[in-house]
Short mmCIF file of N, CA, C and O in Angstrom, two decimals:
data_model
loop_
_atom_site.label_atom_id
_atom_site.label_comp_id
_atom_site.label_asym_id
_atom_site.label_seq_id
_atom_site.Cartn_x
_atom_site.Cartn_y
_atom_site.Cartn_z
N MET A 1 85.62 -91.84 102.11
CA MET A 1 85.44 -90.49 102.62
C MET A 1 84.87 -90.56 104.04
O MET A 1 83.93 -91.30 104.31
N THR A 2 85.43 -89.81 104.95
CA THR A 2 84.97 -89.83 106.34
C THR A 2 83.85 -88.81 106.52
O THR A 2 83.76 -87.81 105.81
N LYS A 3 83.01 -89.08 107.48
CA LYS A 3 81.90 -88.19 107.78
C LYS A 3 82.43 -86.97 108.51
O LYS A 3 83.24 -87.08 109.43
N GLU A 4 81.96 -85.81 108.10
CA GLU A 4 82.39 -84.55 108.72
C GLU A 4 81.84 -84.47 110.14
O GLU A 4 80.66 -84.74 110.39
N ILE A 5 82.69 -84.11 111.06
CA ILE A 5 82.29 -83.94 112.46
C ILE A 5 82.10 -82.45 112.69
O ILE A 5 83.03 -81.66 112.51
N LYS A 6 80.90 -82.08 113.07
CA LYS A 6 80.61 -80.66 113.26
C LYS A 6 79.66 -80.46 114.42
O LYS A 6 79.06 -81.41 114.92
N LYS A 7 79.53 -79.21 114.83
CA LYS A 7 78.64 -78.91 115.95
C LYS A 7 77.19 -79.12 115.53
O LYS A 7 76.84 -79.05 114.34
N PHE A 8 76.35 -79.39 116.52
CA PHE A 8 74.92 -79.58 116.26
C PHE A 8 74.16 -79.25 117.53
O PHE A 8 74.74 -79.04 118.59
N ASN A 9 72.84 -79.18 117.41
CA ASN A 9 72.03 -78.94 118.60
C ASN A 9 70.91 -79.96 118.64
O ASN A 9 70.57 -80.59 117.64
N ILE A 10 70.37 -80.13 119.83
CA ILE A 10 69.31 -81.12 120.06
C ILE A 10 68.43 -80.62 121.20
O ILE A 10 68.89 -79.91 122.10
N ALA A 11 67.16 -80.99 121.14
CA ALA A 11 66.23 -80.70 122.23
C ALA A 11 65.76 -82.04 122.79
O ALA A 11 65.29 -82.91 122.05
N LEU A 12 65.93 -82.21 124.08
CA LEU A 12 65.54 -83.46 124.74
C LEU A 12 64.42 -83.20 125.75
O LEU A 12 64.43 -82.18 126.44
N PRO A 13 63.46 -84.11 125.84
CA PRO A 13 62.37 -83.92 126.80
C PRO A 13 62.83 -84.18 128.23
O PRO A 13 63.58 -85.10 128.50
N LEU A 14 62.36 -83.32 129.12
CA LEU A 14 62.59 -83.50 130.54
C LEU A 14 61.34 -82.97 131.25
O LEU A 14 61.02 -81.79 131.14
N ASP A 15 60.66 -83.87 131.94
CA ASP A 15 59.36 -83.54 132.54
C ASP A 15 58.44 -83.06 131.41
O ASP A 15 58.26 -83.74 130.44
N SER A 16 57.92 -81.86 131.50
CA SER A 16 57.02 -81.36 130.44
C SER A 16 57.70 -80.31 129.58
O SER A 16 57.03 -79.55 128.88
N GLN A 17 59.04 -80.27 129.60
CA GLN A 17 59.79 -79.27 128.85
C GLN A 17 60.68 -79.92 127.80
O GLN A 17 60.96 -81.11 127.86
N LYS A 18 61.13 -79.10 126.87
CA LYS A 18 62.19 -79.50 125.93
C LYS A 18 63.43 -78.72 126.33
O LYS A 18 63.41 -77.50 126.42
N ILE A 19 64.52 -79.43 126.60
CA ILE A 19 65.78 -78.82 127.02
C ILE A 19 66.70 -78.77 125.79
O ILE A 19 66.93 -79.80 125.15
N HIS A 20 67.21 -77.60 125.48
CA HIS A 20 68.06 -77.41 124.31
C HIS A 20 69.53 -77.50 124.69
O HIS A 20 69.96 -76.93 125.69
N PHE A 21 70.27 -78.22 123.87
CA PHE A 21 71.71 -78.39 124.05
C PHE A 21 72.42 -78.08 122.74
O PHE A 21 71.97 -78.49 121.67
N ASP A 22 73.52 -77.36 122.82
CA ASP A 22 74.42 -77.14 121.69
C ASP A 22 75.67 -77.95 121.97
O ASP A 22 76.29 -77.79 123.03
N LEU A 23 76.05 -78.80 121.02
CA LEU A 23 77.20 -79.69 121.19
C LEU A 23 78.28 -79.32 120.19
O LEU A 23 78.03 -79.32 118.98
N HIS A 24 79.46 -79.00 120.69
CA HIS A 24 80.58 -78.56 119.87
C HIS A 24 81.73 -79.55 120.00
O HIS A 24 82.27 -79.72 121.11
N PRO A 25 82.13 -80.18 118.89
CA PRO A 25 83.26 -81.10 118.98
C PRO A 25 84.56 -80.33 119.21
O PRO A 25 84.76 -79.25 118.66
N VAL A 26 85.44 -80.89 120.01
CA VAL A 26 86.76 -80.31 120.23
C VAL A 26 87.72 -80.82 119.17
O VAL A 26 88.61 -80.11 118.73
N ASN A 27 87.52 -82.04 118.73
CA ASN A 27 88.38 -82.68 117.72
C ASN A 27 87.53 -82.90 116.47
O ASN A 27 86.48 -83.54 116.54
N ILE A 28 87.96 -82.39 115.32
CA ILE A 28 87.17 -82.56 114.10
C ILE A 28 87.55 -83.81 113.32
O ILE A 28 86.95 -84.11 112.29
N ARG A 29 88.54 -84.56 113.77
CA ARG A 29 88.95 -85.77 113.07
C ARG A 29 88.28 -87.03 113.62
O ARG A 29 88.11 -88.01 112.92
N GLU A 30 87.93 -87.00 114.91
CA GLU A 30 87.24 -88.14 115.50
C GLU A 30 86.35 -87.65 116.64
O GLU A 30 86.63 -86.64 117.27
N LYS A 31 85.28 -88.38 116.86
CA LYS A 31 84.38 -88.05 117.96
C LYS A 31 85.02 -88.54 119.25
O LYS A 31 85.11 -89.74 119.49
N GLN A 32 85.48 -87.59 120.05
CA GLN A 32 86.16 -87.95 121.29
C GLN A 32 85.73 -87.06 122.45
O GLN A 32 85.46 -87.55 123.53
N LEU A 33 85.66 -85.76 122.21
CA LEU A 33 85.37 -84.80 123.28
C LEU A 33 84.46 -83.70 122.74
O LEU A 33 84.72 -83.16 121.66
N TYR A 34 83.40 -83.42 123.48
CA TYR A 34 82.45 -82.37 123.10
C TYR A 34 82.27 -81.39 124.25
O TYR A 34 82.23 -81.78 125.41
N GLN A 35 82.14 -80.11 123.89
CA GLN A 35 81.69 -79.10 124.83
C GLN A 35 80.18 -79.00 124.64
O GLN A 35 79.70 -78.90 123.51
N VAL A 36 79.46 -79.04 125.73
CA VAL A 36 78.00 -79.01 125.68
C VAL A 36 77.54 -77.73 126.38
O VAL A 36 77.91 -77.45 127.52
N TYR A 37 76.72 -76.95 125.67
CA TYR A 37 76.19 -75.70 126.19
C TYR A 37 74.69 -75.83 126.38
O TYR A 37 74.00 -76.38 125.51
N THR A 38 74.18 -75.33 127.49
CA THR A 38 72.75 -75.37 127.78
C THR A 38 72.40 -74.27 128.76
O THR A 38 73.28 -73.56 129.26
N ARG A 39 71.13 -74.14 129.03
CA ARG A 39 70.65 -73.17 130.02
C ARG A 39 69.80 -73.91 131.05
O ARG A 39 69.14 -74.88 130.74
N PHE A 40 69.83 -73.40 132.26
CA PHE A 40 68.90 -73.84 133.29
C PHE A 40 68.48 -72.58 134.02
O PHE A 40 69.33 -71.89 134.61
N GLY A 41 67.21 -72.25 133.95
CA GLY A 41 66.76 -70.98 134.50
C GLY A 41 67.40 -69.85 133.72
O GLY A 41 67.40 -69.86 132.49
N ASP A 42 67.98 -68.91 134.41
CA ASP A 42 68.61 -67.76 133.76
C ASP A 42 70.11 -67.94 133.56
O ASP A 42 70.79 -67.02 133.12
N LYS A 43 70.63 -69.11 133.89
CA LYS A 43 72.08 -69.31 133.85
C LYS A 43 72.49 -70.22 132.69
O LYS A 43 71.83 -71.21 132.41
N GLU A 44 73.60 -69.85 132.04
CA GLU A 44 74.18 -70.71 131.00
C GLU A 44 75.19 -71.65 131.62
O GLU A 44 75.90 -71.29 132.56
N TYR A 45 75.25 -72.86 131.09
CA TYR A 45 76.18 -73.87 131.57
C TYR A 45 76.99 -74.44 130.41
O TYR A 45 76.49 -74.52 129.29
N ARG A 46 78.22 -74.82 130.72
CA ARG A 46 79.06 -75.54 129.77
C ARG A 46 79.70 -76.69 130.51
O ARG A 46 80.29 -76.52 131.58
N PHE A 47 79.55 -77.89 129.94
CA PHE A 47 80.22 -79.05 130.50
C PHE A 47 80.77 -79.87 129.35
O PHE A 47 80.53 -79.57 128.18
N HIS A 48 81.52 -80.90 129.67
CA HIS A 48 82.17 -81.71 128.65
C HIS A 48 81.66 -83.15 128.67
O HIS A 48 81.34 -83.68 129.73
N MET A 49 81.63 -83.73 127.47
CA MET A 49 81.32 -85.16 127.34
C MET A 49 82.46 -85.78 126.55
O MET A 49 82.89 -85.24 125.53
N GLN A 50 82.93 -86.90 127.05
CA GLN A 50 84.10 -87.56 126.45
C GLN A 50 83.87 -89.06 126.40
O GLN A 50 83.15 -89.62 127.21
N THR A 51 84.53 -89.70 125.43
CA THR A 51 84.48 -91.15 125.33
C THR A 51 85.89 -91.71 125.45
O THR A 51 86.85 -91.09 125.03
N GLU A 52 85.98 -92.86 126.06
CA GLU A 52 87.25 -93.59 126.14
C GLU A 52 87.27 -94.72 125.11
O GLU A 52 88.31 -95.10 124.62
N ASP A 53 86.09 -95.26 124.80
CA ASP A 53 86.02 -96.43 123.92
C ASP A 53 85.36 -96.15 122.58
O ASP A 53 85.26 -97.04 121.75
N GLY A 54 84.90 -94.91 122.35
CA GLY A 54 84.25 -94.57 121.10
C GLY A 54 82.81 -95.04 121.01
O GLY A 54 82.15 -94.84 120.00
N GLU A 55 82.31 -95.66 122.07
CA GLU A 55 80.95 -96.21 122.04
C GLU A 55 79.98 -95.50 122.98
O GLU A 55 78.79 -95.52 122.75
N LYS A 56 80.49 -94.91 124.04
CA LYS A 56 79.62 -94.24 125.01
C LYS A 56 80.31 -92.99 125.53
O LYS A 56 81.46 -93.05 125.95
N PHE A 57 79.59 -91.89 125.50
CA PHE A 57 80.11 -90.63 126.02
C PHE A 57 79.60 -90.42 127.43
O PHE A 57 78.46 -90.76 127.75
N ARG A 58 80.45 -89.86 128.26
CA ARG A 58 80.11 -89.57 129.66
C ARG A 58 80.35 -88.09 129.95
O ARG A 58 81.25 -87.48 129.38
N ILE A 59 79.56 -87.56 130.86
CA ILE A 59 79.80 -86.20 131.34
C ILE A 59 81.01 -86.27 132.26
O ILE A 59 81.01 -87.00 133.25
N THR A 60 82.05 -85.54 131.91
CA THR A 60 83.30 -85.64 132.67
C THR A 60 83.35 -84.68 133.85
O THR A 60 84.12 -84.91 134.78
N ASP A 61 82.57 -83.64 133.80
CA ASP A 61 82.61 -82.62 134.87
C ASP A 61 81.18 -82.35 135.34
O ASP A 61 80.62 -81.29 135.12
N LYS A 62 80.63 -83.33 136.02
CA LYS A 62 79.23 -83.27 136.44
C LYS A 62 78.93 -82.07 137.33
O LYS A 62 77.79 -81.62 137.40
N MET A 63 79.95 -81.53 137.98
CA MET A 63 79.73 -80.37 138.84
C MET A 63 79.38 -79.12 138.02
O MET A 63 78.85 -78.16 138.55
N ASN A 64 79.65 -79.15 136.70
CA ASN A 64 79.32 -78.03 135.82
C ASN A 64 78.01 -78.23 135.06
O ASN A 64 77.62 -77.36 134.29
N CYS A 65 77.37 -79.35 135.27
CA CYS A 65 76.11 -79.68 134.60
C CYS A 65 74.98 -79.55 135.62
O CYS A 65 75.11 -80.03 136.74
N PRO A 66 73.87 -78.91 135.23
CA PRO A 66 72.75 -78.86 136.18
C PRO A 66 72.36 -80.28 136.61
O PRO A 66 72.23 -81.17 135.76
N LYS A 67 72.22 -80.49 137.89
CA LYS A 67 71.93 -81.84 138.39
C LYS A 67 70.65 -82.40 137.78
O LYS A 67 70.52 -83.61 137.62
N GLU A 68 69.73 -81.54 137.39
CA GLU A 68 68.48 -81.98 136.78
C GLU A 68 68.71 -82.61 135.41
O GLU A 68 67.86 -83.33 134.89
N TYR A 69 69.87 -82.34 134.79
CA TYR A 69 70.16 -82.83 133.45
C TYR A 69 71.07 -84.06 133.44
O TYR A 69 71.29 -84.65 132.39
N ILE A 70 71.60 -84.45 134.57
CA ILE A 70 72.54 -85.58 134.63
C ILE A 70 71.90 -86.85 134.05
O ILE A 70 72.57 -87.62 133.35
N ASN A 71 70.63 -87.06 134.29
CA ASN A 71 69.96 -88.27 133.78
C ASN A 71 69.80 -88.27 132.27
O ASN A 71 69.40 -89.29 131.70
N LEU A 72 70.11 -87.17 131.60
CA LEU A 72 70.04 -87.11 130.13
C LEU A 72 71.36 -87.54 129.49
O LEU A 72 71.50 -87.49 128.27
N GLU A 73 72.32 -87.97 130.30
CA GLU A 73 73.64 -88.34 129.79
C GLU A 73 73.57 -89.39 128.67
O GLU A 73 74.22 -89.24 127.63
N THR A 74 72.77 -90.43 128.85
CA THR A 74 72.65 -91.47 127.83
C THR A 74 72.06 -90.92 126.54
O THR A 74 72.52 -91.24 125.45
N ASN A 75 71.04 -90.06 126.66
CA ASN A 75 70.43 -89.47 125.48
C ASN A 75 71.42 -88.58 124.73
O ASN A 75 71.46 -88.59 123.49
N LEU A 76 72.20 -87.81 125.47
CA LEU A 76 73.21 -86.96 124.84
C LEU A 76 74.28 -87.81 124.16
O LEU A 76 74.73 -87.51 123.06
N SER A 77 74.69 -88.89 124.83
CA SER A 77 75.68 -89.79 124.25
C SER A 77 75.17 -90.37 122.93
O SER A 77 75.90 -90.39 121.93
N GLU A 78 73.94 -90.83 122.91
CA GLU A 78 73.35 -91.38 121.69
C GLU A 78 73.28 -90.33 120.58
O GLU A 78 73.52 -90.64 119.41
N ALA A 79 72.95 -89.09 120.96
CA ALA A 79 72.89 -88.02 119.96
C ALA A 79 74.26 -87.77 119.34
O ALA A 79 74.36 -87.57 118.12
N ILE A 80 75.30 -87.79 120.15
CA ILE A 80 76.66 -87.59 119.63
C ILE A 80 77.03 -88.72 118.70
O ILE A 80 77.51 -88.50 117.58
N ILE A 81 76.81 -89.94 119.12
CA ILE A 81 77.18 -91.11 118.30
C ILE A 81 76.43 -91.09 116.98
O ILE A 81 77.01 -91.41 115.94
N ASN A 82 75.18 -90.70 116.99
CA ASN A 82 74.36 -90.71 115.77
C ASN A 82 74.50 -89.43 114.93
O ASN A 82 73.89 -89.37 113.86
N SER A 83 75.25 -88.48 115.40
CA SER A 83 75.39 -87.22 114.64
C SER A 83 76.30 -87.39 113.44
O SER A 83 77.07 -88.32 113.33
#
């Protein structure tokens, strides 16, 4: 039986804050592409994380991610892999 792939959320520390992310899989059969939703200030953001090798996810559209959150890419990747 395969593990169900479903959306989830996570809070990651950044400076003295917890940043909340909602991660939605685009493909429910394999972990390949996720839409990531978050807020920075009063604005909502959506960007994508994708894997080519199934081992590490990367932000594919960094221009849509708050630059302050780019350094959380590894943490988000680990959260997806362990979800």
